[in-house]
Coordinates of C-alpha atoms in Angstrom, one line a residue:
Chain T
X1 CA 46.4 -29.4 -8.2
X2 CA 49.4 -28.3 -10.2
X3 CA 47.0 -26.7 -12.8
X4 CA 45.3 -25.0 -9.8
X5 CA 48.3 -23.5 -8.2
X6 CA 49.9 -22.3 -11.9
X7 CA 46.3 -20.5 -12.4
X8 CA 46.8 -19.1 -9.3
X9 CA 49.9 -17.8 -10.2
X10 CA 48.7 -16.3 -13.2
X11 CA 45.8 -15.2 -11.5
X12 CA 47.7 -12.9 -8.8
X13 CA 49.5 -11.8 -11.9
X14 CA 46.5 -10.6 -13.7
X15 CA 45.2 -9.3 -10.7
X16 CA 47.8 -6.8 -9.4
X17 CA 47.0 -5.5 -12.9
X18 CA 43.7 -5.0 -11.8
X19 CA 44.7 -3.8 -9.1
X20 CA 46.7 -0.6 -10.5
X21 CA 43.8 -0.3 -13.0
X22 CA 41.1 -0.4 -10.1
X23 CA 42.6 1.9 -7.5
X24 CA 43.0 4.8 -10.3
X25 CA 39.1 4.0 -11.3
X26 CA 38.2 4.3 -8.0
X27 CA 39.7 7.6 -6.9
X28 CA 38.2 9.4 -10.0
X29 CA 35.0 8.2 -9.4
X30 CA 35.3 9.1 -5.4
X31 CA 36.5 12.8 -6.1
X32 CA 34.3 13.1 -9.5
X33 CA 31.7 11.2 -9.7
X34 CA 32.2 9.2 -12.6
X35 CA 33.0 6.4 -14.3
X36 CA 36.0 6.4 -16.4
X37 CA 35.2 4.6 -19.4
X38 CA 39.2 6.0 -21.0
X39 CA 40.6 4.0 -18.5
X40 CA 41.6 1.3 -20.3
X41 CA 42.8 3.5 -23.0
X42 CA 44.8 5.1 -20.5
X43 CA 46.5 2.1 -19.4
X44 CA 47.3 1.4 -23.4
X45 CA 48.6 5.4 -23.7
X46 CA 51.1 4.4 -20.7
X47 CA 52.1 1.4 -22.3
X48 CA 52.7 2.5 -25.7
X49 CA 54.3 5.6 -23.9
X50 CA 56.9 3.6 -22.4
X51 CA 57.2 1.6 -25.6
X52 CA 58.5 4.7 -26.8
X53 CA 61.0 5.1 -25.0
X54 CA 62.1 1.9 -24.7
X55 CA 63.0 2.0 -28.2
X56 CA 65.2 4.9 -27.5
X57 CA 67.4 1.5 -26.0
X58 CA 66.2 2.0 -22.6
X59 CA 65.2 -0.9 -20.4
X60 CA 61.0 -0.9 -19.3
X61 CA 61.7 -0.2 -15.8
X62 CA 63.3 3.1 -16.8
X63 CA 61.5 3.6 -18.9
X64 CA 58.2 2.9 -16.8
X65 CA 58.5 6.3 -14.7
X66 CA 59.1 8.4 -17.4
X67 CA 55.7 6.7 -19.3
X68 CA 54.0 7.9 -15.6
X69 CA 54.9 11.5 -16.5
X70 CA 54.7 11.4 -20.0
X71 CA 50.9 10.0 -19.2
X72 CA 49.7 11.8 -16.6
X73 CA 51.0 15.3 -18.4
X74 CA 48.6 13.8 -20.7
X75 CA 45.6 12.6 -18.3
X76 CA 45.7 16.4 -16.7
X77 CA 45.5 17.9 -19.7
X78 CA 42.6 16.0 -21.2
X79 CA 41.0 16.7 -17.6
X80 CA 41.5 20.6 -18.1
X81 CA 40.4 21.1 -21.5
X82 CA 37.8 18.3 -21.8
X83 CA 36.6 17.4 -18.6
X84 CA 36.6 20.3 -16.1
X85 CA 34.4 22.3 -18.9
X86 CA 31.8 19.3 -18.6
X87 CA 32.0 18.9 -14.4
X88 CA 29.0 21.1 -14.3
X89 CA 26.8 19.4 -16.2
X90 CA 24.9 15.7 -15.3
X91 CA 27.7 13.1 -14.5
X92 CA 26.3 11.0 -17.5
X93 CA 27.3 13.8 -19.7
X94 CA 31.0 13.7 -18.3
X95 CA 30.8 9.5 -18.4
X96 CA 29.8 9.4 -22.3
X97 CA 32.4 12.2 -22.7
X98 CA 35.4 9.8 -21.5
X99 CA 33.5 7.2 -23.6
X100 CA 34.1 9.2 -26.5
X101 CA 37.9 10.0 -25.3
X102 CA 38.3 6.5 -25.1
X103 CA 37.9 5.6 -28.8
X104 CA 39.8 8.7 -30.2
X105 CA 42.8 7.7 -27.0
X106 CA 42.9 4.6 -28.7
X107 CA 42.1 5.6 -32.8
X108 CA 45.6 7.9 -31.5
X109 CA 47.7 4.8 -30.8
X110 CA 47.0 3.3 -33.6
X111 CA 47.5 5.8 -36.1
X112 CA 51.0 6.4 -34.3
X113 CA 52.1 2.8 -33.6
X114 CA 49.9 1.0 -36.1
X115 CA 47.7 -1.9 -35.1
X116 CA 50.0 -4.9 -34.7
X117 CA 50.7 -6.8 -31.7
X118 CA 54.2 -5.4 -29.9
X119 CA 56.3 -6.5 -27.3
X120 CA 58.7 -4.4 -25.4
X121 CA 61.7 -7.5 -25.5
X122 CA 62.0 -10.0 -28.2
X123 CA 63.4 -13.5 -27.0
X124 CA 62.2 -15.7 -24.6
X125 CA 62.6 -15.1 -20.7
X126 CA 63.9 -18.3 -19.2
X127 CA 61.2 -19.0 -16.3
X128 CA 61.8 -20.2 -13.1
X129 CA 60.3 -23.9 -12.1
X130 CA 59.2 -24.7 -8.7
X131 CA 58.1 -28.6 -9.0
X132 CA 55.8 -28.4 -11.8
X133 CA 55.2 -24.4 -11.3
X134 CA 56.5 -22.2 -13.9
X135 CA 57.3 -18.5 -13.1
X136 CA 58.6 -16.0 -15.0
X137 CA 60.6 -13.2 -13.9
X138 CA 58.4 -10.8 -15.5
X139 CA 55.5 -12.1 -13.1
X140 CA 58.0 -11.2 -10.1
X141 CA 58.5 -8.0 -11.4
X142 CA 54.7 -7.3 -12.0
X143 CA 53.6 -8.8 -8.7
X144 CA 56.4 -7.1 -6.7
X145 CA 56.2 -3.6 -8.9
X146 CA 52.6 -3.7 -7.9
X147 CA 52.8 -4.2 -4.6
X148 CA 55.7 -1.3 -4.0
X149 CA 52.7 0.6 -6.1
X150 CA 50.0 0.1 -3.5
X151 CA 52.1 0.7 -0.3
X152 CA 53.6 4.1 -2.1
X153 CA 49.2 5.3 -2.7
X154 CA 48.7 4.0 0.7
X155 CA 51.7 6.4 2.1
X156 CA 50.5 9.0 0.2
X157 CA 46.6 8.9 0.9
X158 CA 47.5 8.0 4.7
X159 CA 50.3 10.5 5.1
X160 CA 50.5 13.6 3.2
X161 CA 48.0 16.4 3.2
X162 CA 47.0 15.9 -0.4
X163 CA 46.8 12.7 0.4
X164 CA 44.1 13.6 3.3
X165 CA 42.4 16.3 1.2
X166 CA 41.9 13.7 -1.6
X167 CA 39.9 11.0 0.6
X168 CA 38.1 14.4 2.4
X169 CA 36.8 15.5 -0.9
X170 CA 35.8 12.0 -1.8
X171 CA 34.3 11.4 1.6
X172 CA 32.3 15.0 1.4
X173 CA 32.9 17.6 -1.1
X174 CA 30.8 20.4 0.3
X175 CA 32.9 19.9 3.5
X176 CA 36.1 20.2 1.5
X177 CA 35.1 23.5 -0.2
X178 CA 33.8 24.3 3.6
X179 CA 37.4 23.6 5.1
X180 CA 38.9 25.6 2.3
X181 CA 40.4 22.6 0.5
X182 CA 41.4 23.8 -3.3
X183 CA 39.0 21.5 -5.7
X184 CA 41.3 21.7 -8.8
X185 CA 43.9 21.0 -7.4
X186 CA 43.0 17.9 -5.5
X187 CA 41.4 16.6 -9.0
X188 CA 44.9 17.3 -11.2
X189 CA 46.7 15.2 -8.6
X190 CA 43.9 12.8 -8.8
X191 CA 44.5 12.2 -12.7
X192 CA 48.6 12.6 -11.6
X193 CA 47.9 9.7 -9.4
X194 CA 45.3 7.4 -11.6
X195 CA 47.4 8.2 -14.3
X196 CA 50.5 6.9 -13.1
X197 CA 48.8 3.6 -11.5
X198 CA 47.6 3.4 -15.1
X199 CA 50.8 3.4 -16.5
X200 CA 52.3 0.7 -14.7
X201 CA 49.1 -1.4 -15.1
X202 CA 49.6 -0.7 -18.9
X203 CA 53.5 -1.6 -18.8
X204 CA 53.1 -4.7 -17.0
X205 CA 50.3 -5.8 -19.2
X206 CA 52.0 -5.3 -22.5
X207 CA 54.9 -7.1 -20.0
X208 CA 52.4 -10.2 -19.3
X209 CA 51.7 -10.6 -22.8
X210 CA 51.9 -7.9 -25.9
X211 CA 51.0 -4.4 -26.6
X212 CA 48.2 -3.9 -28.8
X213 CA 46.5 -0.7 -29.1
X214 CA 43.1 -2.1 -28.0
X215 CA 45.0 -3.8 -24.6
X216 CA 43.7 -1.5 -22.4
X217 CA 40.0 -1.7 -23.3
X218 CA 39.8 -5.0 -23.5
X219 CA 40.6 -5.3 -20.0
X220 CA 38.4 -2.2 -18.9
X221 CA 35.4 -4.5 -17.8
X222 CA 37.3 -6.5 -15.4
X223 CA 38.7 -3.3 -13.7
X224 CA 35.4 -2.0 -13.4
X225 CA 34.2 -5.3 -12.0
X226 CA 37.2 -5.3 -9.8
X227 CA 36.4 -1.7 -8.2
X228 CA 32.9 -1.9 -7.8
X229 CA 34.2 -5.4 -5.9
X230 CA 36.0 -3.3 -3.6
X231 CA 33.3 -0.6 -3.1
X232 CA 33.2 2.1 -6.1
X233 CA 35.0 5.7 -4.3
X234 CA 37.4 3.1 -2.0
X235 CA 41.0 2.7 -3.3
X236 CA 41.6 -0.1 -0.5
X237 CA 38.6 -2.1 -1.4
X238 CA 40.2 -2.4 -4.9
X239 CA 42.8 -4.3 -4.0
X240 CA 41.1 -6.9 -2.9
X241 CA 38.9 -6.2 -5.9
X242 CA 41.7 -6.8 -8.1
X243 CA 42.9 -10.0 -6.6
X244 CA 39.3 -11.6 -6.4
X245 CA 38.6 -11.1 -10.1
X246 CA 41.9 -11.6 -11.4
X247 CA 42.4 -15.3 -9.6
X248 CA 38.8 -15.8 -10.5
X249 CA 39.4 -14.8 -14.2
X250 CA 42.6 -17.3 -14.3
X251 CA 41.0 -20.2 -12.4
X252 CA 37.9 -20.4 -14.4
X253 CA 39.8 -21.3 -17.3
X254 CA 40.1 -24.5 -15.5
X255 CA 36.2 -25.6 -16.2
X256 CA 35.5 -23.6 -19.2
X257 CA 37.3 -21.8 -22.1
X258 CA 39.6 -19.3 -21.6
X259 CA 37.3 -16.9 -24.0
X260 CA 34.9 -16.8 -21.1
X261 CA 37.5 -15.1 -19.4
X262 CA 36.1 -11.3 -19.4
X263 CA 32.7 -13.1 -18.9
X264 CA 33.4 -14.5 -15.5
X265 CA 34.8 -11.0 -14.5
X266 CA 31.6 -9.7 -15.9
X267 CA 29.4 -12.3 -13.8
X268 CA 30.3 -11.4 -10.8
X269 CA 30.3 -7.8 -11.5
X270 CA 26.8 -8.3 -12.2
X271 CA 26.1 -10.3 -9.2
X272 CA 27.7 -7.6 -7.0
X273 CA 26.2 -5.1 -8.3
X274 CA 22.4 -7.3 -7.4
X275 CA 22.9 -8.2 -4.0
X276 CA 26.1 -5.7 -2.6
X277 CA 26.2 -2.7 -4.5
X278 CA 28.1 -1.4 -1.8
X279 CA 31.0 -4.1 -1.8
X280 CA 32.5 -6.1 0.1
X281 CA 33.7 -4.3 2.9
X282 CA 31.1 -2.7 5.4
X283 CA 30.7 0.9 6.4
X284 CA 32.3 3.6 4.7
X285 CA 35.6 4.0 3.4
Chain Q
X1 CA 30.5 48.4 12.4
X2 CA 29.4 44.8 13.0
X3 CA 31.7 42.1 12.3
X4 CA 29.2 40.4 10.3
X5 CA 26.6 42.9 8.8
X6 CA 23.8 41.6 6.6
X7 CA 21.1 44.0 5.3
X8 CA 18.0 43.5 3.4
X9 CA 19.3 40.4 2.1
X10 CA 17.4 38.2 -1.0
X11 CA 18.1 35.2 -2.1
X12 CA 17.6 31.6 -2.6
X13 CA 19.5 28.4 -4.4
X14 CA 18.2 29.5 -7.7
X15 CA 14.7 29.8 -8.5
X16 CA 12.4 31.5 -5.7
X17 CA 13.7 33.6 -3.0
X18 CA 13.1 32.2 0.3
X19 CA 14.7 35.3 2.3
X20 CA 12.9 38.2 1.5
X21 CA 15.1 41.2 3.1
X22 CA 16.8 40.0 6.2
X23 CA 19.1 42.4 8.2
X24 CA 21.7 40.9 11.0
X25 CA 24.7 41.6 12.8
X26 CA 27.0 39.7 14.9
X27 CA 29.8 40.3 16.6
X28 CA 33.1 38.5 18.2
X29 CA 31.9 39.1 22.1
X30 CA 28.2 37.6 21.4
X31 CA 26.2 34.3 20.2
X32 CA 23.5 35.6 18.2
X33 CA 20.7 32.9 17.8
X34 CA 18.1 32.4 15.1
X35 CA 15.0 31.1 16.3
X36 CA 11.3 30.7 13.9
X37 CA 8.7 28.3 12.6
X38 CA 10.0 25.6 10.0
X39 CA 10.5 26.9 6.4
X40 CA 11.0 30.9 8.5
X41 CA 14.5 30.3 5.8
X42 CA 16.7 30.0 9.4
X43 CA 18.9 27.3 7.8
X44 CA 19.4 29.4 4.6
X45 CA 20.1 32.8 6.3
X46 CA 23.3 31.1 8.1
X47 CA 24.0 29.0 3.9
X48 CA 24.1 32.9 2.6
X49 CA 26.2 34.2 5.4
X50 CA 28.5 31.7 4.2
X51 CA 28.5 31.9 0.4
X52 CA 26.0 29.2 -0.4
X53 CA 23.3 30.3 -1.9
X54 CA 22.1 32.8 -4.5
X55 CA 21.9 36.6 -3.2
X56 CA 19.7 38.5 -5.5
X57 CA 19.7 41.7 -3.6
X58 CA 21.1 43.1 -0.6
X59 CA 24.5 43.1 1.0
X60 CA 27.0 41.2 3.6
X61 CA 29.8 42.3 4.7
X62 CA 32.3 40.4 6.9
X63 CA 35.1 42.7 9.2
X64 CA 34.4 45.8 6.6
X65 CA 34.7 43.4 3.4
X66 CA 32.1 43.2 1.0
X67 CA 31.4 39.6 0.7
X68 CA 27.9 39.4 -1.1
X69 CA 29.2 36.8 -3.6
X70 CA 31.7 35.2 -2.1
X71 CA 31.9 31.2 -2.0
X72 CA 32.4 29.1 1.1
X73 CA 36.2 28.2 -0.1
X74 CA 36.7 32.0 -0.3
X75 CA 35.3 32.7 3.3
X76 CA 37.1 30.1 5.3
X77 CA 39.9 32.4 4.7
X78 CA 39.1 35.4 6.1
X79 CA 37.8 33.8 9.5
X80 CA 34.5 32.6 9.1
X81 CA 33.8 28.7 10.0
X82 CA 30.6 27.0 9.2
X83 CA 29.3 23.5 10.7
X84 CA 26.3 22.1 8.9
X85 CA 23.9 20.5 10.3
X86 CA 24.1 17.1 8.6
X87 CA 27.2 15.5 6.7
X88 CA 29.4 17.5 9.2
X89 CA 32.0 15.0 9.3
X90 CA 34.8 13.2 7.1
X91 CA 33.2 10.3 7.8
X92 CA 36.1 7.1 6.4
X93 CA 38.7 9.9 8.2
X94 CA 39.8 9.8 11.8
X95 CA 39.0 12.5 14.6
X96 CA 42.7 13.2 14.1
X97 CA 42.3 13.7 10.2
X98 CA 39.1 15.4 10.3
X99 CA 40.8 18.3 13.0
X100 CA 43.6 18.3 10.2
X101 CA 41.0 18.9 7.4
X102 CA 39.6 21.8 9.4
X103 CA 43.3 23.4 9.6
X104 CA 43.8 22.3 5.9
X105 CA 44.6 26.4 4.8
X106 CA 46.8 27.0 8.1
X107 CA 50.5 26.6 6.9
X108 CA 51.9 27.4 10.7
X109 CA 51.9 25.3 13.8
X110 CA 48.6 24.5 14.8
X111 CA 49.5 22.2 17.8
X112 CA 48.1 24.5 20.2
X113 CA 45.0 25.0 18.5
X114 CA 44.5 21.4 18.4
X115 CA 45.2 21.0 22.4
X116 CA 42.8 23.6 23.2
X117 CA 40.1 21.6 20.9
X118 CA 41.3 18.4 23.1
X119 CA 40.1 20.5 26.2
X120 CA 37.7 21.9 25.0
X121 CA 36.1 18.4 24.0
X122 CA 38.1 15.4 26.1
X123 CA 36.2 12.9 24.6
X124 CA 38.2 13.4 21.4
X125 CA 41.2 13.5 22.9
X126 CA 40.6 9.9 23.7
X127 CA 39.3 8.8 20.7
X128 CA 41.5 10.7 18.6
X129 CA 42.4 7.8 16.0
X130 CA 38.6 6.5 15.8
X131 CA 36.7 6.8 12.2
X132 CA 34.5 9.8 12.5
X133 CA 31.7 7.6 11.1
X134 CA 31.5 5.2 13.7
X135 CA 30.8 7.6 16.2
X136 CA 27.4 8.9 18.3
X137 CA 25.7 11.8 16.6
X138 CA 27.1 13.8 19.9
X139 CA 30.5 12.8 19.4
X140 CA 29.9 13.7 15.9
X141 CA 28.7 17.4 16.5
X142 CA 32.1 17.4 18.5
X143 CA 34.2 16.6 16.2
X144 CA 32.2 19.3 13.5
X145 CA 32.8 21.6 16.2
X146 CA 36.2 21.3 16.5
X147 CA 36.8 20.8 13.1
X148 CA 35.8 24.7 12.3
X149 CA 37.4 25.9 15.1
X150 CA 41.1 25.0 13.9
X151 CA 41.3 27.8 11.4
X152 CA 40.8 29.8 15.1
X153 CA 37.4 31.6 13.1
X154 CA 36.2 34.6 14.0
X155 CA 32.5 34.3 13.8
X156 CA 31.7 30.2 13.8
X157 CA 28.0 29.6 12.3
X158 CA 26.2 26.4 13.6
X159 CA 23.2 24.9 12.0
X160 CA 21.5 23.8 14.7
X161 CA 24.1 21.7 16.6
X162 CA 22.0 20.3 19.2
X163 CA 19.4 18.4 16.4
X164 CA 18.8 14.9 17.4
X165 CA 21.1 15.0 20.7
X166 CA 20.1 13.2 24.0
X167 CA 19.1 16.1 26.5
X168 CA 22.7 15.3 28.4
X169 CA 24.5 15.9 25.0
X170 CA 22.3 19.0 24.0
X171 CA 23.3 20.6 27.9
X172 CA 27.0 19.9 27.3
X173 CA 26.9 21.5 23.8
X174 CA 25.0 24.7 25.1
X175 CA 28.2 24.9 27.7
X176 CA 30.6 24.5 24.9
X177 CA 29.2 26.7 22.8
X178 CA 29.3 29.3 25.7
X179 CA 33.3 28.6 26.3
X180 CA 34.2 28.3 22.8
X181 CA 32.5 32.0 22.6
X182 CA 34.6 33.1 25.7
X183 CA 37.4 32.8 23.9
X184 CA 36.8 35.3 21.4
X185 CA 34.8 33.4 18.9
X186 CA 31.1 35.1 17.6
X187 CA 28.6 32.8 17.4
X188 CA 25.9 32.6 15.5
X189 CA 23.6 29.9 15.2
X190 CA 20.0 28.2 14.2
X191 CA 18.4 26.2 17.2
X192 CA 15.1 24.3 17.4
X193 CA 15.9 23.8 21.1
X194 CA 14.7 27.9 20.7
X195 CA 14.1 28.3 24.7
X196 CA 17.5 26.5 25.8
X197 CA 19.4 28.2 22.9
X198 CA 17.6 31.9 24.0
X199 CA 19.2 31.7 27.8
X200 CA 22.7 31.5 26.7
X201 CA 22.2 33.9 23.3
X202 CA 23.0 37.7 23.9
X203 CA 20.7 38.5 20.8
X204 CA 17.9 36.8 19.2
X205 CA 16.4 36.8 16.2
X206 CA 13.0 35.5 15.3
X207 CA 12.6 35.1 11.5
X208 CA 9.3 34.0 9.3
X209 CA 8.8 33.6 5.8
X210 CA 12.5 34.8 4.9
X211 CA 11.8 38.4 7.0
X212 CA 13.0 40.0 10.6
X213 CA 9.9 38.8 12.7
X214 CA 11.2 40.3 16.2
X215 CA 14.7 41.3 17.1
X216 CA 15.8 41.2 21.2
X217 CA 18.0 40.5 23.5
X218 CA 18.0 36.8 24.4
X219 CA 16.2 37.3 27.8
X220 CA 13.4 39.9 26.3
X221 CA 12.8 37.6 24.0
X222 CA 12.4 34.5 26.5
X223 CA 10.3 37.1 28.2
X224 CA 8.2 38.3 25.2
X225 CA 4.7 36.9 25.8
X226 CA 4.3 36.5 21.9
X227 CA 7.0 34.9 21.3
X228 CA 6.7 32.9 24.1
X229 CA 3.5 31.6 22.8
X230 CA 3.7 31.5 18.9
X231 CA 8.2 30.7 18.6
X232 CA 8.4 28.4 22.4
X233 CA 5.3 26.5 22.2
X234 CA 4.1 28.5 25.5

């Protein structure tokens, strides 16, 4: 029972990773149409971003908003000169495009920050105990950072007009153009958005554990399981994607070895994909 | 001059043309409907009037503008709204958000506009926070009605808005397509309901294989013995 609830612990952790990572995966692929495979590397660029800064002597959570801009500068302009050139073409052209963005994101990082694991505070946190239950206060910081994360997108998607414009182009493009809605500039605050959501998921990662230049795609399979959980093109379903295969991830550990981790993400991926490609919520979102 | 003047217009989305040198006006005082066999290119005369397709020869022009090759995102602007037949909704987004949508280039107050909308169609105004895709295909049309109408558009195409209505739903639309058109709004649109649409048109135009078939006033045409018998099923 202990071992259950301290998995579960872990596994809300890992999930509200997801989660960040998801919700950005899911708004590109509702306004363009594709999957992000430079996600992860995305997520590692925000990290190592912030890592940057950090050892300027700043602390992470200062230095986390100013890895958001320095990242999504980045994310917008790798969508304008790459990208946008390639939007007219088949969407498997623009997928195998980020593929390629992917390994020279991450080839990047490692040439700059070299290929050892990093960590953005040496020591040892001293973790709270509930009973048995260990927290540490970096897992209060991820959980609660992420949720203050989703209720700012939800604000913004469910309150301001970009907001609205973004889930109108993702819900019917030909209607956006048809209501006058500017494309380009509802996909640069796309990547402004994902990109930030990346960050954080990034920071809190290399938080969770270590930075390592191939963090972020190593955990790119569960976020794609985790927003084609939710529904692929719905932000809100990848919440609870997040959550779902993040708790699963952490609790499977308990039967089998930890290794199998990505598997288990990757199972039920698979098994979504066979009998609810749609996800788990009904109707359209 | 015409509001909307289009003369000896080609085009199609790319390969073949499918209109073939169509002329038509239409103006803010009138409703103009397009009437003709399936495949006559009815659909894709009211897609060029509003940027989407591929004009190969020919030219449009909207309130004394040139706007032969103009996108849909270009045309919204200068007061032309267009309500496709299918996909005519935001359908994840509310009635609320979908009006919103519609008024998405307006940067002043568009309360009143939205009111009038609310009058115009009450059965929004109750359901104003519902999910546009949970809704009848009437209450649908409604709310793609409404939704061009908030950039207050002077000339509002409709692909042929009655399409897979209930005969109570298809009488209520002909009214409101009369009062939006009261107020000031030209109307021109494609109908299969061709002998309904023809009693509350002003002009008519009968269209096959992308040309001008016969061009009449709404009642000469209901009264046109041909057309009667090859465009109204007799």
């Amino acid at each position: 029972m202990i071992d259950f609830l301290q998995l579960l612990v872990y596994g809300v952790v890992l999930g509200s990773i997801l989660t960040l990572g998801a919700i950005g995966v899911s708004l590109i692929f509702g306004i363009l149409r594709f999957a992000h495979f430079a996600h992860g590397d995305i997520m590692t660029l925000g990290a190592f971003s912030a890592l940057a800064v950090v050892s300027l002597g700043l602390p992470v959570l200062v230095a986390l908003p100013i890895a958001m801009a320095i990242t999504a500068v980045i994310a917008v302009v790798i969508d304008q000169t790459i990208y946008r050139r390639l939007r007219r073409t088949a969407p498997v052209i623009l997928l195998i495009s980020s593929f390629g963005m992917a390994l020279g994101l991450r080839s990047l990082i490692q040439l700059i920050f070299g290929p050892n694991n990093q960590v953005f505070a040496k020591g040892i946190q001293m973790p709270y105990r509930w009973g048995d239950i260990v927290v540490k206060p970096d897992h209060l910081l991820i959980v609660g950072g992420a949720i203050v994360l989703v209720l700012v997108v939800h604000m913004f998607l469910s309150h301001t007009k970009m907001g609205k414009a973004m889930r109108a182009m993702s819900d019917n493009v030909d209607l956006a153009a048809a209501c006058g809605i500017p494309a380009e500039r509802v996909v640069m605050w796309t990547w402004i958005l994902a990109g930030c959501l990346a960050t954080a998921a990034g920071v809190f990662l290399g938080m969770d554990a270590q930075l390592h230049p191939v963090m972020g795609w190593n955990i790119l399979l569960p976020v794609f399981a985790a927003t084609i959980l939710g529904g692929i093109g719905k932000p809100y379903g990848a919440i609870a994607g997040g959550m779902v295969i993040g708790i699963a991830m952490e609790l499977s550990t308990m039967v089998m070895p930890p290794v199998y981790k990505p598997a288990v993400a990757f199972a039920i991926m698979v098994a979504m994909l066979i009998w609810r490609p749609q996800g788990i919520f009904k109707g359209q979102a | 001059m015409s509001l909307l003047d289009i003369k000896q217009i080609h085009g199609g989305y790319g390969g073949m043309n499918i209109l073939n040198g169509v002329d038509l006006t239409a103006d803010r005082d009138e409703i103009v409907v397009i009437i003709g066999p399936n495949g006559a290119g009815k659909s894709t005369l009211l897609k060029a009037a509003f940027g989407m397709l591929k004009i190969n020869d020919g030219t449009m022009t909207f309130d004394g503008e040139d706007i032969t090759h103009l996108r849909p995102d270009q045309l919204v602007g200068k007061g032309i709204s267009y309500v496709p037949q299918e996909r005519n909704v935001f359908p994840s987004m509310t009635v609320l958000e979908n009006l919103e949508m519609g008024a998405y280039l307006r940067k002043d107050d568009y309360s009143r506009q939205m009111e009038w909308i609310f009058e115009l169609f009450p059965r929004l105004a109750e359901r104003r926070k519902q999910q546009a895709g949970l809704m009848s295909g009437g209450e649908r049309q409604m709310v793609a009605m409404g939704r061009a109408l908030m950039l207050e558009p002077k000339l509002l195409l409709l692909d042929e808005p009655t399409a897979g209505l209930s005969p109570l739903f298809i009488d209520q639309t002909f009214e409101q397509v009369k009062a939006i058109n009261k107020t000031g709004v030209g109307i021109l649109m494609v109908e299969q309901n061709a002998r309904q649409a023809l009693h509350i048109a002003d002009r008519g135009y009968v269209l096959t294989t992308g040309r001008n078939r016969i061009t009449d006033t709404g009642a000469n045409l209901l009264a046109n013995e041909e057309v009667s018998e090859v465009f109204l099923g007799g």
